[in-house]
Tab-separated table of C-alpha atoms in Angstrom:
chain	number	residue	atom	x	y	z
A	1	UNK	CA	8.204	-33.186	-62.143
A	2	UNK	CA	9.624	-34.602	-58.923
A	3	UNK	CA	10.645	-32.711	-55.794
A	4	UNK	CA	14.310	-32.419	-56.804
A	5	UNK	CA	13.430	-30.885	-60.171
A	6	UNK	CA	11.004	-28.481	-58.471
A	7	UNK	CA	13.726	-27.302	-56.103
A	8	UNK	CA	16.163	-26.818	-59.012
A	9	UNK	CA	13.604	-24.738	-60.928
A	10	UNK	CA	12.949	-22.616	-57.856
A	11	UNK	CA	16.663	-22.003	-57.299
A	12	UNK	CA	17.171	-21.001	-60.935
A	13	UNK	CA	14.262	-18.575	-60.611
A	14	UNK	CA	15.780	-17.027	-57.493
A	15	UNK	CA	19.180	-16.730	-59.156
A	16	UNK	CA	17.658	-15.017	-62.174
A	17	UNK	CA	15.784	-12.465	-60.011
A	18	UNK	CA	18.147	-11.886	-57.106
A	19	UNK	CA	16.894	-8.411	-56.138
A	20	UNK	CA	13.248	-9.467	-56.104
A	21	UNK	CA	14.124	-12.557	-54.085
A	22	UNK	CA	16.064	-10.521	-51.512
A	23	UNK	CA	13.253	-7.967	-51.171
A	24	UNK	CA	10.677	-10.728	-50.762
A	25	UNK	CA	12.778	-12.398	-48.057
A	26	UNK	CA	13.243	-9.074	-46.259
A	27	UNK	CA	9.504	-8.421	-46.355
A	28	UNK	CA	8.764	-11.826	-44.834
A	29	UNK	CA	11.474	-11.491	-42.174
A	30	UNK	CA	10.399	-7.966	-41.153
A	31	UNK	CA	6.709	-8.935	-41.103
A	32	UNK	CA	7.270	-12.005	-38.934
A	33	UNK	CA	9.603	-10.066	-36.648
A	34	UNK	CA	7.037	-7.265	-36.224
A	35	UNK	CA	4.297	-9.727	-35.315
A	36	UNK	CA	6.527	-11.475	-32.757
A	37	UNK	CA	7.538	-8.114	-31.257
A	38	UNK	CA	3.928	-6.920	-30.964
A	39	UNK	CA	2.867	-10.174	-29.327
A	40	UNK	CA	5.769	-9.983	-26.870
A	41	UNK	CA	5.030	-6.340	-25.971
A	42	UNK	CA	1.332	-7.094	-25.535
A	43	UNK	CA	2.065	-10.044	-23.263
A	44	UNK	CA	4.531	-7.948	-21.271
A	45	UNK	CA	1.978	-5.155	-20.736
A	46	UNK	CA	-0.668	-7.702	-19.725
A	47	UNK	CA	1.718	-9.274	-17.202
A	48	UNK	CA	2.660	-5.836	-15.816
A	49	UNK	CA	-0.983	-4.856	-15.289
A	50	UNK	CA	-1.739	-8.222	-13.688
A	51	UNK	CA	1.233	-7.876	-11.316
A	52	UNK	CA	0.172	-4.348	-10.306
A	53	UNK	CA	-3.395	-5.457	-9.594
A	54	UNK	CA	-2.224	-8.506	-7.658
A	55	UNK	CA	0.237	-6.318	-5.765
A	56	UNK	CA	-2.650	-4.135	-4.610
A	57	UNK	CA	-4.379	-7.178	-3.138
A	58	UNK	CA	-5.975	-10.491	-4.026
A	59	UNK	CA	-9.702	-10.425	-4.930
A	60	UNK	CA	-9.827	-6.886	-3.564
A	61	UNK	CA	-12.888	-4.632	-3.326
A	62	UNK	CA	-12.613	-1.002	-2.203
A	63	UNK	CA	-15.490	0.302	-0.095
A	64	UNK	CA	-15.517	4.115	-0.226
A	65	UNK	CA	-18.177	6.657	0.748
A	66	UNK	CA	-19.670	8.332	-2.331
A	67	UNK	CA	-22.100	11.244	-2.344
A	68	UNK	CA	-24.557	10.496	-5.170
A	69	UNK	CA	-26.308	13.899	-5.068
A	70	UNK	CA	-26.276	16.159	-8.104
A	71	UNK	CA	-23.466	18.690	-7.916
A	72	UNK	CA	-22.121	17.072	-4.743
A	73	UNK	CA	-19.122	18.680	-3.115
A	74	UNK	CA	-19.520	21.882	-5.090
A	75	UNK	CA	-18.730	20.157	-8.374
A	76	UNK	CA	-20.713	20.272	-11.612
A	77	UNK	CA	-24.095	18.513	-11.765
A	78	UNK	CA	-23.896	14.734	-12.090
A	79	UNK	CA	-20.452	14.489	-10.469
A	80	UNK	CA	-19.839	12.150	-7.537
A	81	UNK	CA	-17.775	13.262	-4.560
A	82	UNK	CA	-15.977	11.213	-1.938
A	83	UNK	CA	-16.940	12.391	1.526
A	84	UNK	CA	-15.959	10.578	4.754
A	85	UNK	CA	-18.925	8.746	6.254
A	86	UNK	CA	-17.732	5.196	6.942
A	87	UNK	CA	-17.351	4.214	10.608
A	88	UNK	CA	-16.204	1.233	12.647
A	89	UNK	CA	-19.835	0.102	12.690
A	90	UNK	CA	-19.718	-0.270	8.902
A	91	UNK	CA	-16.472	-2.241	9.237
A	92	UNK	CA	-18.012	-4.609	11.793
A	93	UNK	CA	-21.095	-5.100	9.613
A	94	UNK	CA	-18.986	-5.987	6.561
A	95	UNK	CA	-16.748	-8.294	8.643
A	96	UNK	CA	-19.780	-10.195	9.965
A	97	UNK	CA	-19.994	-13.498	7.991
A	98	UNK	CA	-23.768	-13.530	8.501
A	99	UNK	CA	-24.026	-10.209	6.643
A	100	UNK	CA	-21.387	-10.728	3.931
A	101	UNK	CA	-20.402	-14.416	3.789
A	102	UNK	CA	-18.231	-13.910	0.687
A	103	UNK	CA	-15.781	-11.551	2.436
A	104	UNK	CA	-12.762	-13.223	4.036
A	105	UNK	CA	-11.328	-10.109	5.692
A	106	UNK	CA	-12.010	-6.390	5.832
A	107	UNK	CA	-9.304	-3.878	6.675
A	108	UNK	CA	-9.966	-0.179	7.445
A	109	UNK	CA	-7.685	2.747	6.634
A	110	UNK	CA	-7.586	6.428	7.566
A	111	UNK	CA	-5.352	8.697	5.470
A	112	UNK	CA	-3.843	12.085	6.203
A	113	UNK	CA	-0.868	14.174	5.198
A	114	UNK	CA	1.468	15.104	8.040
A	115	UNK	CA	4.789	16.758	8.761
A	116	UNK	CA	7.297	14.026	9.546
A	117	UNK	CA	10.566	14.954	11.234
A	118	UNK	CA	13.743	13.013	11.882
A	119	UNK	CA	16.595	15.085	13.304
A	120	UNK	CA	16.905	18.051	10.880
A	121	UNK	CA	14.978	16.395	8.076
A	122	UNK	CA	11.340	17.525	7.692
A	123	UNK	CA	9.028	16.103	5.046
A	124	UNK	CA	5.342	16.204	4.174
A	125	UNK	CA	4.324	12.548	3.871
A	126	UNK	CA	1.166	10.490	3.615
A	127	UNK	CA	0.336	8.672	6.848
A	128	UNK	CA	-2.093	5.745	7.010
A	129	UNK	CA	-3.832	4.457	10.105
A	130	UNK	CA	-4.332	0.699	9.713
A	131	UNK	CA	-4.840	-2.580	11.558
A	132	UNK	CA	-2.975	-5.887	11.424
A	133	UNK	CA	-5.250	-7.262	8.681
A	134	UNK	CA	-4.102	-4.552	6.253
A	135	UNK	CA	-0.968	-6.483	5.327
A	136	UNK	CA	-2.948	-9.593	4.344
A	137	UNK	CA	-5.722	-7.815	2.466
A	138	UNK	CA	-3.311	-5.503	0.573
A	139	UNK	CA	-0.508	-8.048	0.026
A	140	UNK	CA	1.926	-5.851	1.962
A	141	UNK	CA	4.797	-7.353	3.927
A	142	UNK	CA	7.568	-6.021	6.125
A	143	UNK	CA	11.155	-6.477	4.963
A	144	UNK	CA	12.579	-5.813	8.437
A	145	UNK	CA	11.111	-5.489	11.896
A	146	UNK	CA	7.376	-5.952	12.446
A	147	UNK	CA	4.040	-4.585	11.252
A	148	UNK	CA	1.258	-2.936	13.255
A	149	UNK	CA	-0.137	-5.562	15.649
A	150	UNK	CA	-3.542	-5.999	17.278
A	151	UNK	CA	-1.854	-5.086	20.576
A	152	UNK	CA	-0.576	-1.820	19.064
A	153	UNK	CA	-4.127	-0.954	17.967
A	154	UNK	CA	-5.654	-1.883	21.352
A	155	UNK	CA	-2.996	0.076	23.279
A	156	UNK	CA	-3.075	3.067	20.902
A	157	UNK	CA	0.700	2.754	20.652
A	158	UNK	CA	2.812	5.437	19.026
A	159	UNK	CA	4.699	3.169	16.656
A	160	UNK	CA	5.320	3.548	12.922
A	161	UNK	CA	6.193	1.327	9.971
A	162	UNK	CA	7.920	3.042	7.053
A	163	UNK	CA	7.569	2.452	3.334
A	164	UNK	CA	10.990	1.941	1.787
A	165	UNK	CA	10.904	5.249	-0.112
A	166	UNK	CA	9.792	7.163	2.994
A	167	UNK	CA	12.646	5.542	4.919
A	168	UNK	CA	15.212	6.560	2.273
A	169	UNK	CA	13.972	10.156	2.312
A	170	UNK	CA	14.041	10.439	6.105
A	171	UNK	CA	17.189	8.507	6.996
A	172	UNK	CA	20.727	8.471	5.690
A	173	UNK	CA	22.064	5.504	3.689
A	174	UNK	CA	24.083	4.219	6.649
A	175	UNK	CA	21.351	4.591	9.293
A	176	UNK	CA	19.239	1.703	10.600
A	177	UNK	CA	15.791	3.217	11.254
A	178	UNK	CA	14.265	0.532	13.489
A	179	UNK	CA	14.316	1.649	17.109
A	180	UNK	CA	14.738	5.328	16.222
A	181	UNK	CA	12.100	7.950	16.989
A	182	UNK	CA	10.475	10.157	14.383
A	183	UNK	CA	7.935	12.924	14.962
A	184	UNK	CA	4.602	13.001	13.126
A	185	UNK	CA	2.886	16.364	13.605
A	186	UNK	CA	5.176	16.916	16.634
A	187	UNK	CA	4.235	13.580	18.265
A	188	UNK	CA	7.019	11.016	18.811
A	189	UNK	CA	6.658	7.607	17.132
A	190	UNK	CA	9.062	4.683	17.396
A	191	UNK	CA	9.958	3.026	14.082
A	192	UNK	CA	9.281	-0.722	14.387
A	193	UNK	CA	9.404	-1.898	10.772
A	194	UNK	CA	10.319	-1.285	7.136
A	195	UNK	CA	8.013	-2.456	4.355
A	196	UNK	CA	9.039	-4.426	1.292
A	197	UNK	CA	9.365	-2.365	-1.870
A	198	UNK	CA	6.241	-2.494	-4.058
A	199	UNK	CA	6.779	0.305	-6.556
A	200	UNK	CA	4.181	2.505	-8.179
A	201	UNK	CA	0.994	1.109	-9.629
A	202	UNK	CA	-2.569	1.817	-10.580
A	203	UNK	CA	-3.360	2.775	-7.004
A	204	UNK	CA	-0.305	4.931	-6.356
A	205	UNK	CA	2.905	4.026	-4.539
A	206	UNK	CA	2.794	2.480	-1.087
A	207	UNK	CA	6.567	2.948	-0.768
A	208	UNK	CA	6.035	6.593	0.287
A	209	UNK	CA	3.599	5.771	3.094
A	210	UNK	CA	4.036	5.687	6.850
A	211	UNK	CA	1.763	3.276	8.736
A	212	UNK	CA	0.565	3.825	12.317
A	213	UNK	CA	-2.096	2.041	14.417
A	214	UNK	CA	-5.633	2.988	13.383
A	215	UNK	CA	-6.667	4.033	16.904
A	216	UNK	CA	-3.569	6.197	17.306
A	217	UNK	CA	-4.331	7.905	14.021
A	218	UNK	CA	-7.944	8.574	15.011
A	219	UNK	CA	-7.163	9.932	18.482
A	220	UNK	CA	-3.821	11.670	17.943
A	221	UNK	CA	-3.494	12.688	14.294
A	222	UNK	CA	-7.083	13.080	13.012
A	223	UNK	CA	-9.158	13.754	16.166
A	224	UNK	CA	-11.524	16.066	14.257
A	225	UNK	CA	-12.371	13.491	11.573
A	226	UNK	CA	-15.717	12.478	13.092
A	227	UNK	CA	-19.353	12.433	12.090
A	228	UNK	CA	-22.159	14.388	13.751
A	229	UNK	CA	-22.499	11.657	16.401
A	230	UNK	CA	-18.833	11.955	17.344
A	231	UNK	CA	-17.815	8.617	15.776
A	232	UNK	CA	-14.339	8.432	14.155
A	233	UNK	CA	-14.538	8.169	10.376
A	234	UNK	CA	-12.688	5.858	7.980
A	235	UNK	CA	-11.261	6.839	4.588
A	236	UNK	CA	-11.737	3.401	2.991
A	237	UNK	CA	-12.464	-0.225	3.852
A	238	UNK	CA	-10.565	-2.865	1.852
A	239	UNK	CA	-12.342	-6.192	1.522
A	240	UNK	CA	-10.860	-9.517	0.413
A	241	UNK	CA	-13.384	-11.728	-1.391
A	242	UNK	CA	-13.385	-15.524	-1.226
A	243	UNK	CA	-12.921	-16.030	-4.999
A	244	UNK	CA	-12.492	-13.875	-8.084
A	245	UNK	CA	-15.606	-15.239	-9.779
A	246	UNK	CA	-17.696	-14.121	-6.787
A	247	UNK	CA	-16.597	-10.483	-6.806
A	248	UNK	CA	-19.873	-9.152	-8.246
A	249	UNK	CA	-21.969	-11.108	-5.764
A	250	UNK	CA	-19.809	-9.893	-2.868
A	251	UNK	CA	-20.177	-6.299	-4.087
A	252	UNK	CA	-23.955	-6.677	-4.065
A	253	UNK	CA	-23.883	-8.086	-0.516
A	254	UNK	CA	-21.743	-5.168	0.683
A	255	UNK	CA	-24.015	-2.618	-1.013
A	256	UNK	CA	-27.042	-4.146	0.695
A	257	UNK	CA	-25.318	-3.942	4.102
């Protein structure tokens, strides 16, 4: 039997059993379509997670103070608690290439919640004290204006950079925030920049944040956040590692320091 005869026999069989043929075709079509859909959804979720992690920073390690004692912080036994203990000395040690050669940059941050006022609008917002390196380590960029500079940190300037969501909540749709003055815990700050929109992610939304110079935060907004020696404390230190495959080795170096 040649190919032509085989095709003719197959067509006669399909014509004789039309319902079974249609059901078989539907089963194949639905099965293939379901597989393609699942693969597409899985790839989309993978891409979304990758984008969120990359948006948080490239080759990023978080250095946070953890109390390893049993029942730390009043919690149940075996629980870990996060208690401020990091200082600028820790930051300098991690930034020293002789101590941690696999770290490209380290950026500190101090967090607090404050009352933020613009005209008659009062909001409770998260405020972060940062340095210039924060934008590189955390992949954060300004859409308009400028970010916190080294000069702002050295001069303890009262300037602020707004996340896009914080800006929308404080200012009207027709207002241009840069150059205006807002009050953070009753202290005036000049708005110098607006951040690019990043959206929510695994680490929360940066769009709701307000950024101020680290030194201004420590002296003006969180003056009591100090250790027993009177040193200002840090909430977290973000570190950017040279390469992804060296993350574990960099973590070990930081732990040793």
